[in-house]
Coordinates of C-alpha atoms (C1' of nucleotides) in Angstrom, one line a residue:
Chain I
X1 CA -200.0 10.9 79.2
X2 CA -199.4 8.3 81.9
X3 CA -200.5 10.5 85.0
X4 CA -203.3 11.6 83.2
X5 CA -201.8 15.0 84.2
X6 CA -203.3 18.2 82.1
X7 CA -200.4 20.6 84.0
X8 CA -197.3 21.5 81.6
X9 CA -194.5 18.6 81.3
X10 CA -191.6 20.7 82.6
X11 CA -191.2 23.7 85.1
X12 CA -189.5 25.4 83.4
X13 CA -190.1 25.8 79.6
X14 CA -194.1 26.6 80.5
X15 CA -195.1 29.0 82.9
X16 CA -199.4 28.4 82.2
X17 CA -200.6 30.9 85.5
X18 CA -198.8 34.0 86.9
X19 CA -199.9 34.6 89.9
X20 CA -198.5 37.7 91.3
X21 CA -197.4 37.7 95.2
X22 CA -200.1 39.6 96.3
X23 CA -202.5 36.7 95.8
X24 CA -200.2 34.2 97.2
X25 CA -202.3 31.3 99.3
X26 CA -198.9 30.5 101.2
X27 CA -197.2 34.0 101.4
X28 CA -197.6 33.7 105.7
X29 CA -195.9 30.5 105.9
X30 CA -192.5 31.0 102.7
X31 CA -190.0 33.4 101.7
X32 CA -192.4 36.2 101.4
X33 CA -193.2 35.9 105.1
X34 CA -193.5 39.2 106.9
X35 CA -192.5 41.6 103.8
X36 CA -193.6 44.9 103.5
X37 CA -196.0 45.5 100.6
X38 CA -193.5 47.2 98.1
X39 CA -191.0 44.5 99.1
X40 CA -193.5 42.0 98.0
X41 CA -194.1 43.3 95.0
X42 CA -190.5 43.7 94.5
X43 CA -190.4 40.0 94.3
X44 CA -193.5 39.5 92.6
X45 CA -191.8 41.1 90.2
X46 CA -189.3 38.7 88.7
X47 CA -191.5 35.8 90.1
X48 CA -193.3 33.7 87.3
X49 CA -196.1 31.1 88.3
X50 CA -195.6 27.7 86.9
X51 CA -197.9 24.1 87.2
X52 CA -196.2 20.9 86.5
X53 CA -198.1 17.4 86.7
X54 CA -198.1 14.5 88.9
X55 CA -194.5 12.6 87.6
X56 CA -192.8 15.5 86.4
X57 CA -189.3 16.0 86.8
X58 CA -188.6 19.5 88.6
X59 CA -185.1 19.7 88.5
X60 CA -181.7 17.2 88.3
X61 CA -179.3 16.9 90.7
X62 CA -176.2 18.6 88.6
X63 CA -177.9 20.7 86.5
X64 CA -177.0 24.1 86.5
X65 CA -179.4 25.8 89.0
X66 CA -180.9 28.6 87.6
X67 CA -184.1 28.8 89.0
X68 CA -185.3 28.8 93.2
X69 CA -188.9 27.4 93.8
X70 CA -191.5 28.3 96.4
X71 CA -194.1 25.4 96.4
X72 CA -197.9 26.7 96.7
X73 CA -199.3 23.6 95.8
X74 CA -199.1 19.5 95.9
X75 CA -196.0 18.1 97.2
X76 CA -192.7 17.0 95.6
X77 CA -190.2 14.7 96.4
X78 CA -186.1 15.4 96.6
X79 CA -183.4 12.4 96.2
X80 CA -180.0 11.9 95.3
X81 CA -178.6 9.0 93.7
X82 CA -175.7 6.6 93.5
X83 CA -174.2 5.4 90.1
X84 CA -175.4 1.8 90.6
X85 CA -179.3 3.6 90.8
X86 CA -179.4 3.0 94.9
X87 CA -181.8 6.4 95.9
X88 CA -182.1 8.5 99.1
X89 CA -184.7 10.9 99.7
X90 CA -183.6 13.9 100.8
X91 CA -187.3 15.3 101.9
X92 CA -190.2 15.7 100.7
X93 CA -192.2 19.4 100.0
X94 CA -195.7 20.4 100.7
X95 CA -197.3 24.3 100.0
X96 CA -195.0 26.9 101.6
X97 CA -191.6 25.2 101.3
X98 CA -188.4 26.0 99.2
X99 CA -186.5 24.5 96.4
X100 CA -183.2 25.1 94.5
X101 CA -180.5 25.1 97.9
X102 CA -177.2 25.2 95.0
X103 CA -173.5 24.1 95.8
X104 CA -171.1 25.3 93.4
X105 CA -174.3 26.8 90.6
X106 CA -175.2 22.9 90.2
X107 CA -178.7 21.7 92.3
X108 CA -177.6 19.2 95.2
X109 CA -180.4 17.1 94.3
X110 CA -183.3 16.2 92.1
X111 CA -187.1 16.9 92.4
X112 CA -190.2 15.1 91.1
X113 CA -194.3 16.5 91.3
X114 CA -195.7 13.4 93.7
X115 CA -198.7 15.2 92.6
X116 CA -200.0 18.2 90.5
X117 CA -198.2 20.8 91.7
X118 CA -198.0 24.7 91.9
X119 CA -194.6 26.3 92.3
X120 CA -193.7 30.6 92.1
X121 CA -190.1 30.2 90.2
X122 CA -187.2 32.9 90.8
X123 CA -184.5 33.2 88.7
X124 CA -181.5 33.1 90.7
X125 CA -179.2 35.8 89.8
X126 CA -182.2 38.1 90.3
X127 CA -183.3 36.7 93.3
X128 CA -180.1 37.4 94.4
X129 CA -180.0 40.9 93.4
X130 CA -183.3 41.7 95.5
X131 CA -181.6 40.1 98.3
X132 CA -178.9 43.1 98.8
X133 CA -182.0 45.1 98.1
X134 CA -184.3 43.4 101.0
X135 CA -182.4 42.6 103.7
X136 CA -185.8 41.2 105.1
X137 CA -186.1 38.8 102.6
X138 CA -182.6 37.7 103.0
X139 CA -183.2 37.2 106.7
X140 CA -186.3 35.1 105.8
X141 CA -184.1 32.8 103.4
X142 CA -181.9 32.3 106.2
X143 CA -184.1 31.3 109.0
X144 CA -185.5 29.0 106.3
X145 CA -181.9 27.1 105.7
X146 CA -181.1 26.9 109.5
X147 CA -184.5 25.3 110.4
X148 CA -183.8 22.9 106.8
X149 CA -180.6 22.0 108.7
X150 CA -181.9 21.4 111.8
X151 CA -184.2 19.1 110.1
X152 CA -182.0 17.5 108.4
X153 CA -179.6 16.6 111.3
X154 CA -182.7 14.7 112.6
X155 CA -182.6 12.9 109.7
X156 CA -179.0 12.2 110.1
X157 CA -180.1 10.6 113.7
X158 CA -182.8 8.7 112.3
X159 CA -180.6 7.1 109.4
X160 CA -177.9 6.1 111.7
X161 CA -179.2 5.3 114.8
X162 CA -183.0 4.1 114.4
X163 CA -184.7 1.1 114.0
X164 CA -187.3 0.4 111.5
X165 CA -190.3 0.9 113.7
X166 CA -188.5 3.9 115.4
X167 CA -187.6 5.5 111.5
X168 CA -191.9 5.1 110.5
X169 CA -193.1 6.3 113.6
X170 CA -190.5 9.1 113.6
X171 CA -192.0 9.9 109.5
X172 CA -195.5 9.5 110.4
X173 CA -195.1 12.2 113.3
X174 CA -193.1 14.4 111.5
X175 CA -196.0 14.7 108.6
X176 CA -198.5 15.1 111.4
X177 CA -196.7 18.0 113.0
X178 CA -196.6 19.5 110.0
X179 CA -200.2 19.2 109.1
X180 CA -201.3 20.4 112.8
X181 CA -199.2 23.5 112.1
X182 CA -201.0 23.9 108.9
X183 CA -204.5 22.9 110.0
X184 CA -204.7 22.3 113.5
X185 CA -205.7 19.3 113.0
X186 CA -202.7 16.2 112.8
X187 CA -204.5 12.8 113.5
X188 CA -205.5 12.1 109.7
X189 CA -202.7 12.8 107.5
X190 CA -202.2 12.6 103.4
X191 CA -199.6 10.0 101.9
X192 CA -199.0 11.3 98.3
X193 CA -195.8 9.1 97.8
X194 CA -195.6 5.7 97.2
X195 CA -194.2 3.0 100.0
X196 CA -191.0 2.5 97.9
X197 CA -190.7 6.2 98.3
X198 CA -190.6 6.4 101.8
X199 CA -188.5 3.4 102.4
X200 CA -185.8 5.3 100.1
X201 CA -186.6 8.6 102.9
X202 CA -186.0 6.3 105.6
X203 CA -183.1 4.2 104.3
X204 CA -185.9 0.6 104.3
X205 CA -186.6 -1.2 101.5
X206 CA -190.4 -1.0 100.4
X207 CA -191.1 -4.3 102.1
X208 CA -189.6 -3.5 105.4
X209 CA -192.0 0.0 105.0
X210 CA -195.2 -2.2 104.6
X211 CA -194.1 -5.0 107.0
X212 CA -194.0 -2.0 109.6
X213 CA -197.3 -0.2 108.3
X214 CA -199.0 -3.3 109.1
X215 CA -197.7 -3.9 112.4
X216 CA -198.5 -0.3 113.6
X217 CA -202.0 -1.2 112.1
X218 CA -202.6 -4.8 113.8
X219 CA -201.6 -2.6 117.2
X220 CA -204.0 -0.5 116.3
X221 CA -201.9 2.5 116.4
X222 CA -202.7 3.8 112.8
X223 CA -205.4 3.1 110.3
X224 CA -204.6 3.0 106.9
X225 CA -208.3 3.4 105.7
X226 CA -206.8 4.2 101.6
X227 CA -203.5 4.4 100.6
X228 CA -202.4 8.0 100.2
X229 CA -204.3 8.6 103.9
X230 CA -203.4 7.6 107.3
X231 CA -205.2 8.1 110.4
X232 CA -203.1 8.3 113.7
X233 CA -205.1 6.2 116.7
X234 CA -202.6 6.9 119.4
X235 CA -200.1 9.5 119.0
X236 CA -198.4 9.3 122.5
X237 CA -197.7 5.7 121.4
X238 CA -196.6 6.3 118.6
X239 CA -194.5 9.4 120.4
X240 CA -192.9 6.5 122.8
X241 CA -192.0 4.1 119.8
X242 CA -190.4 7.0 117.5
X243 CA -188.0 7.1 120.2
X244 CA -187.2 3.8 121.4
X245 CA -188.8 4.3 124.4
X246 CA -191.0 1.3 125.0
Chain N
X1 CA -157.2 17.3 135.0
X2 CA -157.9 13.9 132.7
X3 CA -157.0 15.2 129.2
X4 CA -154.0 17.0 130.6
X5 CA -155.1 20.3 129.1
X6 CA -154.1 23.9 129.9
X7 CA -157.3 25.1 128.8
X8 CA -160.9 26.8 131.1
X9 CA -163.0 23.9 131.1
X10 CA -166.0 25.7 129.6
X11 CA -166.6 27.6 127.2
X12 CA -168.8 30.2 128.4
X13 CA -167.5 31.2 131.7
X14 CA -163.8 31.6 131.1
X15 CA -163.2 34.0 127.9
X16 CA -159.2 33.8 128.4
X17 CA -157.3 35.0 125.3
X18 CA -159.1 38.0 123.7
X19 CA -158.2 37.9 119.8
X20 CA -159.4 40.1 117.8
X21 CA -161.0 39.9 114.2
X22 CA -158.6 41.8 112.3
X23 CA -155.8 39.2 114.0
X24 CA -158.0 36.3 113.2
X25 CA -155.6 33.1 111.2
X26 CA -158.7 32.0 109.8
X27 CA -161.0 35.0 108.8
X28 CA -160.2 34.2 104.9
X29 CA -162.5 31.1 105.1
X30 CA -165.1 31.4 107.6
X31 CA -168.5 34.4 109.2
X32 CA -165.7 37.3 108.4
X33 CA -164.5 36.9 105.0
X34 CA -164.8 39.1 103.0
X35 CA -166.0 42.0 105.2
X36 CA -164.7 45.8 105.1
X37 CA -162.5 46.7 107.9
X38 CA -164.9 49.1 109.1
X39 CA -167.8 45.8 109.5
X40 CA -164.7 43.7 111.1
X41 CA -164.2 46.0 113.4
X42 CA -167.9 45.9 114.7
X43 CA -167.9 42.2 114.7
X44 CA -164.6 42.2 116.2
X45 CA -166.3 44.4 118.8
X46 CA -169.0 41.9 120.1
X47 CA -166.9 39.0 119.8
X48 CA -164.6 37.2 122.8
X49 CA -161.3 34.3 122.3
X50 CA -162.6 31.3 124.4
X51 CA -160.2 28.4 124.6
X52 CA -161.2 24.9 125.6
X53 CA -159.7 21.7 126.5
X54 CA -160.1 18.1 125.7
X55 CA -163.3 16.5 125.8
X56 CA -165.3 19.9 127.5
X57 CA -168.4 20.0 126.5
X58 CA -169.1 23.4 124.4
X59 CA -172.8 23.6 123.8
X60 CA -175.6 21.4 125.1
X61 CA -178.4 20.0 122.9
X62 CA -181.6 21.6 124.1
X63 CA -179.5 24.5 126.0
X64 CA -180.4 27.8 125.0
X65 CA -179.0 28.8 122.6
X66 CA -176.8 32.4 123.4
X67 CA -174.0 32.4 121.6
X68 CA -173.0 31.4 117.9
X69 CA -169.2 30.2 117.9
X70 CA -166.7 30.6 114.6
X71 CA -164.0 27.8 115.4
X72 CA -160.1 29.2 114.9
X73 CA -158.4 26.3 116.2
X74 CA -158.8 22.7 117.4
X75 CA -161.1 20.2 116.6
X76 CA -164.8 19.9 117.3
X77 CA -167.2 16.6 117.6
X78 CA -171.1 17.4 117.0
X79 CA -173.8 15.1 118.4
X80 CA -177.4 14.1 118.8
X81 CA -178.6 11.5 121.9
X82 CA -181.5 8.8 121.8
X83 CA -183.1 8.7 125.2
X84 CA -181.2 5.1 125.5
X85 CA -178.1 6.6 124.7
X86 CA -177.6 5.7 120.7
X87 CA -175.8 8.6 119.5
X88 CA -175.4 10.1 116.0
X89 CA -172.9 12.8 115.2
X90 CA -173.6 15.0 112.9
X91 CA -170.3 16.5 112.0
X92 CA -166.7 17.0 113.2
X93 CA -165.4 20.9 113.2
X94 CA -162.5 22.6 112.2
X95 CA -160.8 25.9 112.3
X96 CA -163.2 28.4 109.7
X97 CA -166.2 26.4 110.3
X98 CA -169.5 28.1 112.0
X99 CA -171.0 26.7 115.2
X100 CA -174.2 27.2 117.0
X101 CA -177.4 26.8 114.6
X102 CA -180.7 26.8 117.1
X103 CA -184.5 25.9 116.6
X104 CA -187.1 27.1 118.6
X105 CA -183.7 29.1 120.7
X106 CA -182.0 25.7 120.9
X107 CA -179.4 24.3 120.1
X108 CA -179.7 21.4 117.9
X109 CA -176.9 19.3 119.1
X110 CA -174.1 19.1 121.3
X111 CA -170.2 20.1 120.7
X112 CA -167.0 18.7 122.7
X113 CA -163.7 19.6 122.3
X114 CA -161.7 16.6 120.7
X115 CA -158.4 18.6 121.0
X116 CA -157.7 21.6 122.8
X117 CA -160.2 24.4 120.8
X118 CA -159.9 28.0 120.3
X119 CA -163.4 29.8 119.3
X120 CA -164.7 33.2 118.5
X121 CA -168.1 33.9 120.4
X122 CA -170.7 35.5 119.3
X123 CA -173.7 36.5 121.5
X124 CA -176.5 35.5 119.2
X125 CA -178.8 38.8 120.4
X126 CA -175.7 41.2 119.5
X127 CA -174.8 38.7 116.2
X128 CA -178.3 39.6 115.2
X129 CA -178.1 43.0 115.3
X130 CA -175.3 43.3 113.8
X131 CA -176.7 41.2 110.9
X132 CA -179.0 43.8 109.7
X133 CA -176.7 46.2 109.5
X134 CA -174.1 44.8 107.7
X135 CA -176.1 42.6 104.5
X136 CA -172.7 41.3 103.6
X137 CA -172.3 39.6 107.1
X138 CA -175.8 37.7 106.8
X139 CA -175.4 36.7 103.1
X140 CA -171.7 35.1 104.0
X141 CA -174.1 33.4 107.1
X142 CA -176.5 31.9 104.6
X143 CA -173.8 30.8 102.6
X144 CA -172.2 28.7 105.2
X145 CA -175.5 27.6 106.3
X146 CA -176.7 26.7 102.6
X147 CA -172.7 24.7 101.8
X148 CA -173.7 23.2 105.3
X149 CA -177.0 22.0 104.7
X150 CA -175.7 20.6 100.8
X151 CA -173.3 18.5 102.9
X152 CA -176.2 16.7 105.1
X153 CA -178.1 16.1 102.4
X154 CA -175.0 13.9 101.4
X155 CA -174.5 12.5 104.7
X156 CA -178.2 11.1 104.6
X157 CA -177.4 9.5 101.5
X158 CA -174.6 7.8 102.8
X159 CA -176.6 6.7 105.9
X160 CA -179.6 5.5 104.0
X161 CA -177.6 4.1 101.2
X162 CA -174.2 2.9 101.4
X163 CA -172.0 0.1 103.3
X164 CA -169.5 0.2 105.4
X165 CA -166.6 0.1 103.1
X166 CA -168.5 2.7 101.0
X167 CA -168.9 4.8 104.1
X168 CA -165.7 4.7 105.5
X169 CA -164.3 5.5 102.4
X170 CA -166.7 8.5 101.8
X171 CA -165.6 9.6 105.6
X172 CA -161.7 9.5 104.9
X173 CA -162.4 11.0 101.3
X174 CA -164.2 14.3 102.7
X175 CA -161.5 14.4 105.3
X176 CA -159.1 14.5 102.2
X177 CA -160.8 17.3 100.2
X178 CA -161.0 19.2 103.4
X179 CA -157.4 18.9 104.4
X180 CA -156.5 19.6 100.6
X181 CA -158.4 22.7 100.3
X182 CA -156.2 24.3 103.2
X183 CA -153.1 23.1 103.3
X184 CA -152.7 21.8 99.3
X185 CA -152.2 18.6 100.2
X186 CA -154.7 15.9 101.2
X187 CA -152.6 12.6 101.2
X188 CA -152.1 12.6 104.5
X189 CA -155.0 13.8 107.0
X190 CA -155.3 13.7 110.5
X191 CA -158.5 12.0 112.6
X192 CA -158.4 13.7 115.7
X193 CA -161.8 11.4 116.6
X194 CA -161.8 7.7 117.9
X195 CA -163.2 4.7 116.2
X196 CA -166.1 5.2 118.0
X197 CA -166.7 8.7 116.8
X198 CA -165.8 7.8 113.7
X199 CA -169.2 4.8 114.1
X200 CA -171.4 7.6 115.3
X201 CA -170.9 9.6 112.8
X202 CA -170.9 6.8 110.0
X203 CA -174.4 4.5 111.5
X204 CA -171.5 1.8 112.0
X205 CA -170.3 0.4 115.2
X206 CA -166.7 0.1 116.3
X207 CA -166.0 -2.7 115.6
X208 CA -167.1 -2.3 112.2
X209 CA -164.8 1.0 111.6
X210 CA -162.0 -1.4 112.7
X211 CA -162.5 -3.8 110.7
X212 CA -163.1 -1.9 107.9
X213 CA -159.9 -0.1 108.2
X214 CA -157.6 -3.3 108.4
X215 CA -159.2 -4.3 105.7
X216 CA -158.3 -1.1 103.6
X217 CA -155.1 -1.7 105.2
X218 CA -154.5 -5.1 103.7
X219 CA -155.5 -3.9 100.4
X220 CA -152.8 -1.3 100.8
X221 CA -155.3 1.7 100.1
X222 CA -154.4 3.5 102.8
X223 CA -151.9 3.4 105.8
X224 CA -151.8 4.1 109.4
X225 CA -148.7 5.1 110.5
X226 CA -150.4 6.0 114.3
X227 CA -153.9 6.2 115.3
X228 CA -154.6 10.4 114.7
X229 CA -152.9 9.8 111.1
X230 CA -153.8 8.1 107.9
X231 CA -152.2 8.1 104.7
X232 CA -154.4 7.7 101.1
X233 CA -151.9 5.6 98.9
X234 CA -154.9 5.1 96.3
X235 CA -157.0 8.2 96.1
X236 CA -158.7 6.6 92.6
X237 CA -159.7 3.5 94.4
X238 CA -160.6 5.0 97.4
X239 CA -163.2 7.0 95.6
X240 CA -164.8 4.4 93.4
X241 CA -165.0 2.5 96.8
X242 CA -166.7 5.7 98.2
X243 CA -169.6 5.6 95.3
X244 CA -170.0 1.3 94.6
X245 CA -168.1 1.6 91.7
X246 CA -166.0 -1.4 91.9
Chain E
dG1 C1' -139.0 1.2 132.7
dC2 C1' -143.3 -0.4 134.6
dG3 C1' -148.1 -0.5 135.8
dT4 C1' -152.6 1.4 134.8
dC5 C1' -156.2 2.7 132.0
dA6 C1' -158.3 3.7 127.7
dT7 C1' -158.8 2.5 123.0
dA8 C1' -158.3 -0.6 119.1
dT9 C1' -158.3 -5.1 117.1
dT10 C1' -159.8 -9.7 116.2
dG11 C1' -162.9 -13.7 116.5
dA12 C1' -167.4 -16.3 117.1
dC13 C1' -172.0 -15.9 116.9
dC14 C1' -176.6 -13.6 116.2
dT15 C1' -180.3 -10.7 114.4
dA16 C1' -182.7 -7.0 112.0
dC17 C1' -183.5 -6.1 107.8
dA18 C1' -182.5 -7.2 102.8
dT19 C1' -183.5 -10.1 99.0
dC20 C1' -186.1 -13.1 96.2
dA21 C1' -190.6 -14.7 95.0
dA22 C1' -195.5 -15.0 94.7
dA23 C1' -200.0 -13.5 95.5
dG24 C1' -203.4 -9.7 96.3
dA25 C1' -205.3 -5.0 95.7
dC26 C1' -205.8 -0.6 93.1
dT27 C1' -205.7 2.3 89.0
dT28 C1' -206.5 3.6 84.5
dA29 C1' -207.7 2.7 79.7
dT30 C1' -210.8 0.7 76.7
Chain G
dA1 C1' -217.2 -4.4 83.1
dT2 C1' -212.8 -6.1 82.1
dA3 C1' -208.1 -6.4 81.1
dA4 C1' -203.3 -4.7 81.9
dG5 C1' -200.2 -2.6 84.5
dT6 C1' -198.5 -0.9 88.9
dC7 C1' -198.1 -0.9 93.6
dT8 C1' -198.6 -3.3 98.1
dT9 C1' -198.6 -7.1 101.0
dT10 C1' -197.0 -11.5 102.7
dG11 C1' -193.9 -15.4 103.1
dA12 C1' -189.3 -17.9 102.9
dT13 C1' -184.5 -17.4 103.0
dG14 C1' -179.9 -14.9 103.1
dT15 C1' -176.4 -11.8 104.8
dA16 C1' -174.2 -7.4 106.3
dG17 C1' -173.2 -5.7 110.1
dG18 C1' -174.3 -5.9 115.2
dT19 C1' -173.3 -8.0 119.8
dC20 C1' -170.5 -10.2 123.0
dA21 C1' -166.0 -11.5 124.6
dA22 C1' -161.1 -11.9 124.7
dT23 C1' -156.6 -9.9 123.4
dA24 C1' -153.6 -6.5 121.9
dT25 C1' -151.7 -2.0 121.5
dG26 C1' -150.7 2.4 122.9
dA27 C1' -150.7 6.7 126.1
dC28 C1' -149.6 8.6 130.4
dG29 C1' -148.1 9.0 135.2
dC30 C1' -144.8 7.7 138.5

DNA sequence: GCGTCATATTGACCTACATCAAAGACTTAT
DNA sequence: ATAAGTCTTTGATGTAGGTCAATATGACGC
């Protein structure tokens, strides 16, 4: 096995762990957020656990969506493609975030493990039974889609309108927000994907990525001490240069 | 007045036409569908007609955000700023679409009128409300919210991705399916927005829309009887121009 | 109809980033 | 440890689309 992986091969054909709800490591920060006990295990009860490995393919853009994800852990990577193979990342997911957003039954997009991962899988047509049932949860899901949007109109700005130092610093400050929410601390933060990967997130091509890396580096903005890690030097710089304000 | 309009000049202090919901010409296709006349009626009860002319300014990026809109008439440009100025929209509105999704109580972007606008407003506190009482409201919320956020995903891939021909095609396309999907017909489809809208919302600059478009011209894909109109002669090319298929 | 102003088009030139190519640095397998 | 494969970095060159500047077209008021 090329990853070296010993977590199933697909999500959803082998479900190794259930982990019931109750136990959840991430239940204060997803869907389950602020449910009432018998709620929760409402949904723990059509939830299945499921571990895919490093490389594995979660689910592809088009296929019919049958299944929502909450990520508990590793991270995952979202894209769309054109015919001729040109790819844009559409985001990428760490523990607590949500998968399977549908248009018309089909997925919008495809996903990939960037690393081990641990997912709790809904089926949808039940999920969406319990969600006439629990108008909590429903209210959850949607906070969760409008702050996605938000997100993602960002991302519309920084595709459009950035330039390529302004697009990296804008990604490196987005992960470390996201870590300091997790664990208060955002200067050293984890690069699971690969720099062709985030030049596809930021609409760069690999070299253009690295080129930039290494001049935030030589500035001595960031250290890079291993790929896969990042340290942050000077975040109100990097702040100024996300914006374009230097 | 510049734009020449009848209209109040903002949205929020002059409420002049009071329609109500069970009048609405679009409540088949936007929040309201699909609602019992007893829910319509409360929604119809915390809800006020506002009408707006030309080029006013509806919400504010980084105002708070008080009211949710549902646009019934007009036409509706959506922004983000840089600091400098650069400026990305991040969609155009029309009548059945929603308007007004906040984070952290703000709004997320800006709206102005392009033509003359009716809306439907919302407060968001009573909106809230009313959205635990009636599940069916909040589930036809997240679906316009989820569509929504399936269609930026789309935009950022053709921001990262595509060229300007591909882009421009992709912009006049969508405008096509949306035109077709209310009225029958998408041949010929109105663009309300300037070429410089039109660069905002594509990452292009003017000058690049222009260009683009005589070029299209000369290739007799599409015509332009006036600026505001266009007419699709060739829908099949148009849309392998739209993916790189050609 | 005529003048004013805003917007659109066209042309010449330039630059940020892509592309192509080669050399390093890691990773994993044996 | 070493070899093979993958990913990253660095350099040289090309180009799509940006910028700057000049017309052209159209909309509106008088």
């Amino acid at each position: 096995m090329r990853s070296g992986s010993h977590f199933a091969q697909t999500a959803s054909s082998n479900p190794l762990v259930n982990s019931p709800c109750e136990k959840c490591n991430v239940a204060e920060m997803s869907l389950c957020h602020a449910l009432s006990c018998d709620d929760l295990r409402k949904l723990s009860s059509i939830s299945t656990g499921v571990e895919v490995g490093k490389g594995v393919t979660i689910i592809n853009e088009m296929d019919s969506a049958d299944f929502l994800f909450n990520v508990t852990g590793g991270s995952i990577k979202l894209y769309k493609l054109l015919p001729d193979g040109r790819r844009q990342m559409t985001g990428f997911l760490f523990p607590g975030d949500f998968l399977g957003i549908a248009m018309n039954d089909c997925y919008a997009y495809s996903a990939e493990a960037l690393e081990d991962c641990k997912l709790c899988r809904f089926p949808r047509a039940r999920l969406e039974e319990l969600l006439k049932e629990i108008p909590d949860l429903e209210n959850r899901l949607l906070n969760m889609v409008s702050n996605e949007l938000v997100l993602a109109q960002d991302q519309m700005l920084l595709l459009g309108r950035k330039t390529a130092i302004e697009k990296v610093s804008s990604f490196l400050l987005s992960l470390s927000k996201r870590t300091k929410s997790k664990t208060g601390a955002g200067n050293v933060i984890s690069l699971p994907m690969g720099r062709s990967d985030i030049g596809d997130y930021l609409g760069l091509t690999t070299e253009t990525v690295s080129r930039t890396l290494t001049n935030l580096k030589k500035k001595g903005i960031v250290s890079i001490p291993t790929n896969g890690r990042l340290e942050i030097n000077d975040i109100e710089e990097l702040t100024d240069l996300a914006e374009g304000m230097d």
